[in-house]
CSV table of C-alpha atoms in Angstrom, one decimal:
chain,number,residue,atom,x,y,z
A,631,MET,CA,-5.1,5.1,15.0
A,632,GLU,CA,-8.3,3.5,15.6
A,633,LEU,CA,-9.2,1.2,12.2
A,634,SER,CA,-12.8,1.7,12.8
A,635,LYS,CA,-12.5,5.5,11.9
A,636,ILE,CA,-11.9,4.5,8.3
A,637,LYS,CA,-15.2,4.2,6.7
A,638,ASN,CA,-16.6,1.0,5.3
A,639,LEU,CA,-13.3,-1.0,6.8
A,640,LYS,CA,-15.6,-4.5,7.4
A,641,ASN,CA,-14.2,-7.5,9.2
A,642,LEU,CA,-12.5,-5.9,12.2
A,643,ASP,CA,-13.7,-8.1,14.9
A,644,ALA,CA,-11.9,-11.0,13.3
A,645,ASN,CA,-8.6,-10.2,15.3
A,646,ASN,CA,-7.0,-10.4,11.7
A,647,PHE,CA,-4.2,-8.3,10.2
A,648,PHE,CA,-5.7,-6.0,7.5
A,649,LEU,CA,-4.9,-5.7,3.9
A,650,LEU,CA,-3.8,-2.8,1.3
A,651,ALA,CA,-4.0,-4.2,-2.1
A,652,GLY,CA,-5.1,-3.6,-5.7
A,653,PRO,CA,-2.9,-2.9,-9.1
A,654,CYS,CA,0.3,-0.3,-9.1
A,655,ALA,CA,-1.5,1.8,-11.4
A,656,ILE,CA,-5.3,2.4,-12.6
A,657,GLU,CA,-4.9,1.6,-16.3
A,658,GLY,CA,-8.5,1.3,-16.7
A,659,GLU,CA,-12.2,0.9,-15.3
A,660,GLU,CA,-12.5,-2.8,-16.3
A,661,MET,CA,-9.5,-3.8,-15.0
A,662,ALA,CA,-9.8,-2.1,-11.2
A,663,LEU,CA,-12.9,-3.4,-11.1
A,664,ARG,CA,-12.1,-7.0,-12.1
A,665,ILE,CA,-8.9,-7.0,-9.3
A,666,ALA,CA,-11.3,-5.4,-6.7
A,667,GLU,CA,-14.2,-8.3,-7.1
A,668,LYS,CA,-11.7,-10.7,-7.0
A,669,VAL,CA,-10.4,-9.2,-3.7
A,670,VAL,CA,-13.2,-8.5,-2.1
A,671,GLU,CA,-14.4,-11.9,-2.8
A,672,ILE,CA,-11.3,-13.7,-1.2
A,673,THR,CA,-10.8,-11.5,1.9
A,674,SER,CA,-15.0,-11.6,2.6
A,675,LYS,CA,-14.4,-15.3,2.7
A,676,LEU,CA,-11.2,-15.0,5.2
A,677,LYS,CA,-12.2,-11.9,7.2
A,678,ILE,CA,-9.8,-10.0,6.3
A,679,PRO,CA,-10.2,-6.0,6.5
A,680,TYR,CA,-9.8,-4.7,3.4
A,681,VAL,CA,-8.7,-1.4,1.5
A,682,PHE,CA,-8.5,-1.2,-2.6
A,683,LYS,CA,-5.2,0.4,-3.5
A,684,GLY,CA,-4.4,2.0,-6.8
A,685,SER,CA,-2.3,5.2,-8.1
A,686,PHE,CA,-4.0,7.8,-10.1
A,687,LYS,CA,-0.8,8.7,-11.6
A,688,LYS,CA,2.7,7.4,-11.4
A,689,ALA,CA,4.8,10.6,-10.7
A,690,ASN,CA,8.2,8.9,-10.0
A,691,ARG,CA,9.2,6.8,-13.1
A,692,SER,CA,13.0,5.7,-14.1
A,693,ARG,CA,12.6,6.8,-18.1
A,694,ILE,CA,10.4,9.6,-19.4
A,695,ASP,CA,8.5,7.2,-21.6
A,696,SER,CA,7.3,5.2,-18.8
A,697,PHE,CA,3.4,4.9,-18.4
A,698,THR,CA,2.2,7.8,-15.7
A,699,GLY,CA,-1.3,7.4,-15.9
A,700,ILE,CA,-4.7,7.6,-17.8
A,701,GLY,CA,-5.7,10.9,-16.6
A,702,ASN,CA,-6.0,12.5,-12.6
A,703,GLU,CA,-10.1,12.8,-12.7
A,704,LYS,CA,-10.5,9.9,-15.1
A,705,ALA,CA,-8.3,7.6,-12.8
A,706,LEU,CA,-10.0,9.2,-9.5
A,707,LYS,CA,-13.7,8.4,-10.6
A,708,ILE,CA,-12.7,4.9,-11.0
A,709,LEU,CA,-11.2,4.5,-7.5
A,710,ARG,CA,-14.6,6.2,-6.2
A,711,LYS,CA,-16.5,3.7,-8.4
A,712,VAL,CA,-14.5,1.0,-7.0
A,713,GLY,CA,-15.0,2.0,-3.7
A,714,GLU,CA,-19.0,2.9,-4.2
A,715,THR,CA,-19.6,-0.5,-6.3
A,716,PHE,CA,-18.1,-2.6,-3.2
A,717,GLU,CA,-18.4,-0.7,0.1
A,718,VAL,CA,-14.6,-0.5,0.7
A,719,PRO,CA,-12.2,1.8,1.4
A,720,THR,CA,-9.6,2.9,-1.0
A,721,ILE,CA,-6.4,4.5,-0.9
A,722,THR,CA,-4.1,6.4,-3.5
A,723,ASP,CA,-0.8,8.3,-3.2
A,724,ILE,CA,-0.2,12.0,-4.0
A,725,HIS,CA,2.7,13.8,-5.0
A,726,GLU,CA,2.1,17.2,-5.1
A,727,ASN,CA,0.5,19.7,-2.0
A,728,ASP,CA,-2.6,20.4,-4.7
A,729,ASP,CA,-3.5,16.6,-5.0
A,730,ALA,CA,-4.4,16.0,-1.6
A,731,VAL,CA,-7.4,18.4,-1.6
A,732,MET,CA,-8.3,16.9,-5.5
A,733,ALA,CA,-7.9,13.4,-4.2
A,734,ALA,CA,-9.5,13.6,-0.8
A,735,GLU,CA,-12.6,14.2,-3.2
A,736,TYR,CA,-12.5,10.6,-4.4
A,737,VAL,CA,-10.7,8.4,-1.9
A,738,ASP,CA,-10.6,7.4,2.1
A,739,ILE,CA,-7.0,7.4,2.7
A,740,LEU,CA,-4.2,9.6,1.4
A,741,GLN,CA,-0.6,7.9,0.7
A,742,ILE,CA,2.5,9.7,1.0
A,743,PRO,CA,5.3,7.7,-1.4
A,744,ALA,CA,8.4,6.8,0.2
A,745,PHE,CA,10.7,9.2,-1.6
A,746,LEU,CA,8.3,12.1,-0.6
A,747,VAL,CA,7.6,11.8,3.2
A,748,ARG,CA,10.0,14.1,4.6
A,749,GLN,CA,8.2,16.7,2.5
A,750,THR,CA,6.5,18.4,5.3
A,751,ASP,CA,4.3,20.8,3.2
A,752,LEU,CA,2.9,17.6,1.3
A,753,VAL,CA,2.5,15.7,4.6
A,754,VAL,CA,0.7,18.5,6.5
A,755,ALA,CA,-1.6,19.1,3.3
A,756,ALA,CA,-2.8,15.5,3.5
A,757,ALA,CA,-3.3,15.6,7.3
A,758,LYS,CA,-5.7,19.1,6.9
A,759,THR,CA,-7.8,17.2,4.5
A,760,GLY,CA,-9.5,15.1,7.3
A,761,LYS,CA,-8.5,11.7,5.5
A,762,THR,CA,-6.2,8.8,7.1
A,763,VAL,CA,-2.5,9.4,5.8
A,764,ASN,CA,-0.6,6.8,4.9
A,765,LEU,CA,2.8,7.3,5.4
A,766,LYS,CA,5.7,5.1,3.4
A,767,LYS,CA,9.0,5.0,5.1
A,768,GLY,CA,11.9,6.1,3.1
A,769,GLN,CA,14.1,3.4,1.8
A,770,PHE,CA,16.8,5.7,3.4
A,771,MET,CA,15.2,6.4,6.7
A,772,SER,CA,15.6,4.2,10.0
A,773,PRO,CA,12.4,3.2,11.5
A,774,GLU,CA,12.9,5.6,14.6
A,775,ALA,CA,13.0,8.5,12.0
A,776,MET,CA,9.5,7.7,11.3
A,777,GLN,CA,8.3,9.2,14.5
A,778,HIS,CA,8.9,12.7,13.4
A,779,ALA,CA,6.8,12.2,9.9
A,780,VAL,CA,4.2,10.8,12.3
A,781,LYS,CA,4.3,14.0,14.4
A,782,LYS,CA,3.6,15.8,11.5
A,783,VAL,CA,0.3,14.5,10.7
A,784,LYS,CA,-0.9,14.9,14.8
A,785,ASP,CA,0.7,18.5,14.9
A,786,SER,CA,-1.9,18.9,12.3
A,787,ASP,CA,-4.9,18.2,14.2
A,788,SER,CA,-4.9,14.9,13.5
A,789,ASP,CA,-4.8,11.5,14.8
A,790,LEU,CA,-5.5,9.5,11.3
A,791,VAL,CA,-2.2,8.2,10.8
A,792,MET,CA,-0.2,5.0,9.9
A,793,VAL,CA,2.9,3.9,8.3
A,794,THR,CA,4.1,1.2,5.9
A,795,ASP,CA,7.6,-0.2,5.8
A,796,ARG,CA,8.9,-0.7,2.0
A,797,GLY,CA,12.1,-1.7,2.4
A,798,THR,CA,15.4,-0.3,2.9
A,799,MET,CA,18.4,0.1,0.2
A,800,PHE,CA,21.0,-2.2,-0.1
A,801,GLY,CA,23.9,-1.0,-2.3
A,802,TYR,CA,22.1,0.3,-5.5
A,803,GLN,CA,19.9,-2.2,-6.7
A,804,ASP,CA,18.6,-4.1,-4.0
A,805,MET,CA,16.1,-3.8,-0.9
A,806,ILE,CA,16.1,-5.5,2.5
A,807,VAL,CA,13.5,-5.6,5.3
A,808,ASP,CA,15.0,-4.9,8.6
A,809,PHE,CA,12.2,-6.4,11.0
A,810,ARG,CA,13.3,-4.9,13.8
A,811,GLY,CA,11.6,-1.9,12.6
A,812,ILE,CA,8.1,-3.4,12.9
A,813,PRO,CA,7.9,-2.9,16.8
A,814,THR,CA,9.8,0.1,16.8
A,815,MET,CA,7.2,2.0,14.3
A,816,LYS,CA,4.3,0.2,16.2
A,817,GLN,CA,5.3,2.4,18.9
A,818,TYR,CA,4.3,5.4,16.9
A,819,ALA,CA,1.1,4.7,15.0
A,820,THR,CA,-0.4,1.5,12.9
A,821,THR,CA,2.1,-0.2,10.9
A,822,VAL,CA,1.9,-1.9,7.8
A,823,LEU,CA,4.3,-3.8,5.8
A,824,ASP,CA,4.6,-3.6,2.0
A,825,VAL,CA,5.5,-7.2,0.7
A,826,THR,CA,5.8,-6.3,-3.0
A,827,HIS,CA,7.9,-3.1,-3.2
A,828,SER,CA,9.9,-4.4,-0.6
A,829,LEU,CA,11.0,-6.8,-3.2
A,830,GLN,CA,11.9,-4.3,-5.8
A,831,GLN,CA,15.2,-4.2,-7.5
A,832,PRO,CA,15.5,-0.5,-8.5
A,833,ASN,CA,18.4,1.3,-10.7
A,834,GLN,CA,18.2,-1.3,-13.4
A,835,SER,CA,20.4,-0.2,-16.4
A,836,SER,CA,17.3,-0.9,-18.7
A,837,GLY,CA,15.5,1.9,-16.6
A,838,VAL,CA,12.8,-0.8,-15.9
A,839,THR,CA,12.5,-1.7,-12.5
A,840,GLY,CA,13.1,-5.2,-11.4
A,841,GLY,CA,11.8,-7.6,-8.7
A,842,ARG,CA,11.7,-10.8,-6.7
A,843,PRO,CA,7.8,-11.8,-6.3
A,844,ASP,CA,9.0,-15.4,-5.8
A,845,MET,CA,9.8,-14.0,-2.2
A,846,ILE,CA,6.4,-12.2,-1.4
A,847,GLU,CA,5.0,-14.9,0.7
A,848,THR,CA,8.4,-15.0,2.2
A,849,ILE,CA,8.4,-11.7,3.4
A,850,ALA,CA,4.6,-11.6,4.0
A,851,ARG,CA,5.3,-14.5,6.4
A,852,ALA,CA,8.0,-12.8,8.7
A,853,GLY,CA,5.9,-9.5,8.7
A,854,VAL,CA,2.4,-11.3,10.1
A,855,VAL,CA,5.2,-13.5,12.7
A,856,THR,CA,6.5,-10.3,13.8
A,857,GLY,CA,2.8,-8.9,14.5
A,858,VAL,CA,2.8,-5.9,11.8
A,859,ASP,CA,-1.0,-4.6,11.8
A,860,GLY,CA,-1.3,-4.7,8.4
A,861,LEU,CA,0.1,-6.1,4.7
A,862,PHE,CA,0.2,-3.8,1.8
A,863,MET,CA,0.5,-5.5,-1.7
A,864,GLU,CA,0.4,-5.0,-5.3
A,865,THR,CA,-1.8,-7.5,-7.4
A,866,HIS,CA,-2.5,-7.9,-11.0
A,867,TYR,CA,-4.1,-10.4,-13.2
A,868,ASP,CA,-1.3,-10.1,-15.8
A,869,PRO,CA,1.6,-8.8,-14.0
A,870,ALA,CA,3.7,-9.2,-17.3
A,871,ASN,CA,1.6,-6.8,-18.9
A,872,ALA,CA,0.8,-4.8,-16.6
A,873,LYS,CA,1.9,-0.2,-17.1
A,874,SER,CA,3.6,0.0,-14.0
A,875,ASP,CA,5.6,-2.6,-11.5
A,876,GLY,CA,4.8,-5.5,-12.9
A,877,ALA,CA,8.2,-7.2,-12.0
A,878,ASN,CA,7.4,-7.2,-8.6
A,879,MET,CA,3.5,-7.3,-8.2
A,880,LEU,CA,1.9,-10.4,-7.2
A,881,ASP,CA,-0.1,-12.5,-10.0
A,882,LEU,CA,-3.7,-12.3,-8.9
A,883,GLN,CA,-4.1,-16.3,-9.7
A,884,TYR,CA,-2.1,-16.9,-6.0
A,885,LEU,CA,-3.4,-14.2,-3.8
A,886,GLU,CA,-6.3,-16.7,-2.3
A,887,LYS,CA,-3.6,-19.3,-1.2
A,888,LEU,CA,-1.3,-16.9,0.1
A,889,LEU,CA,-3.5,-15.0,2.4
A,890,SER,CA,-5.0,-18.5,3.2
A,891,ASN,CA,-1.7,-18.7,4.9
A,892,LEU,CA,-1.0,-15.7,6.5
A,893,VAL,CA,-4.3,-16.0,8.1
A,894,ALA,CA,-3.3,-19.5,9.3
A,895,ILE,CA,-0.4,-18.0,10.7
A,896,ARG,CA,-2.3,-15.4,12.4
A,897,GLN,CA,-4.2,-17.2,13.9
A,898,THR,CA,-1.3,-19.5,15.3
A,899,VAL,CA,0.1,-16.3,16.6
A,900,ASN,CA,-3.0,-15.1,18.3
A,901,SER,CA,-3.3,-17.9,20.4
A,902,LEU,CA,0.1,-18.1,21.9
C-alpha cells in the first residue's frame, strides 16, 4: 500500500517509520485533544508521519463492569474533531459489520482487532467502505497466515491494507514477539509493530490485564532494526488512571525521548 493514499499523512519524504499512537479508548474530548496535540508536536519535530489512534468503543473486555466507552457517536465525533483540528489521519477499531459504515464517516483507517481478524464478513465490510484497513495479527496466528486476511481485502477490490503484529500468546498470561514475522508479513502488505499490546499480560485472575511498559523501548528498537514500516503504541498522560489498558500504555512524558532514539536508529539502519 502506498502510504500517500492516507489523507493528511505528512512527512512521508523523511524516509522514516510512521506512527499510529493515541489513547486506548476515547475517554472524552479534552483528553483526546490533549494527547493528540502533544504527539503532533513531537512527530512534527522529528518528521514522523503520524496517525492518531483511539477506540470509539471497547468490545473485548475481561469483565462486564469494565469501561467500554462514552457512547459511539460521541466518541466518533471526537475522533473527527481531532483529525480536523490537527490535520492528521485517524484510526479506530471496529467489531461488528455495521460498525464499518458508521465509523468510516468519521475516521480514515478502520482497524480489525486481533481476535476478529479471521471474521471474513467484518474484514470485507471494512474493505468495502473504501477506507484503509489495518489488520491486527491474531495472537493465535502465524505471520504466514496473514496473507489470507490481506487477500480478503484485495479480493474486495481494495489495495488499502496493512497488517500489525501485536505479539503471540505464550502460555496463558504472556505475549512474545517473533521478529521473523516482520519480513514475512512485509511480503503481503505494509507492516506495523504494536509495541504496547505486545507487552500485555492477559488473563489475570483479577480480570484486569497487566503489562510490561518498561519493555516498550526494547521491543520498539528491535522492530525498527528489523525494518518495520510503522509502529503502533498507546499513550496517555496518566496511564495509572486510564480507563482501559493503562497497565501497558506508555506515559506520554516519555514519548519524545523514545521516538528520538528510534529515529536515530532508523537513520543508522538507512545508512547501512
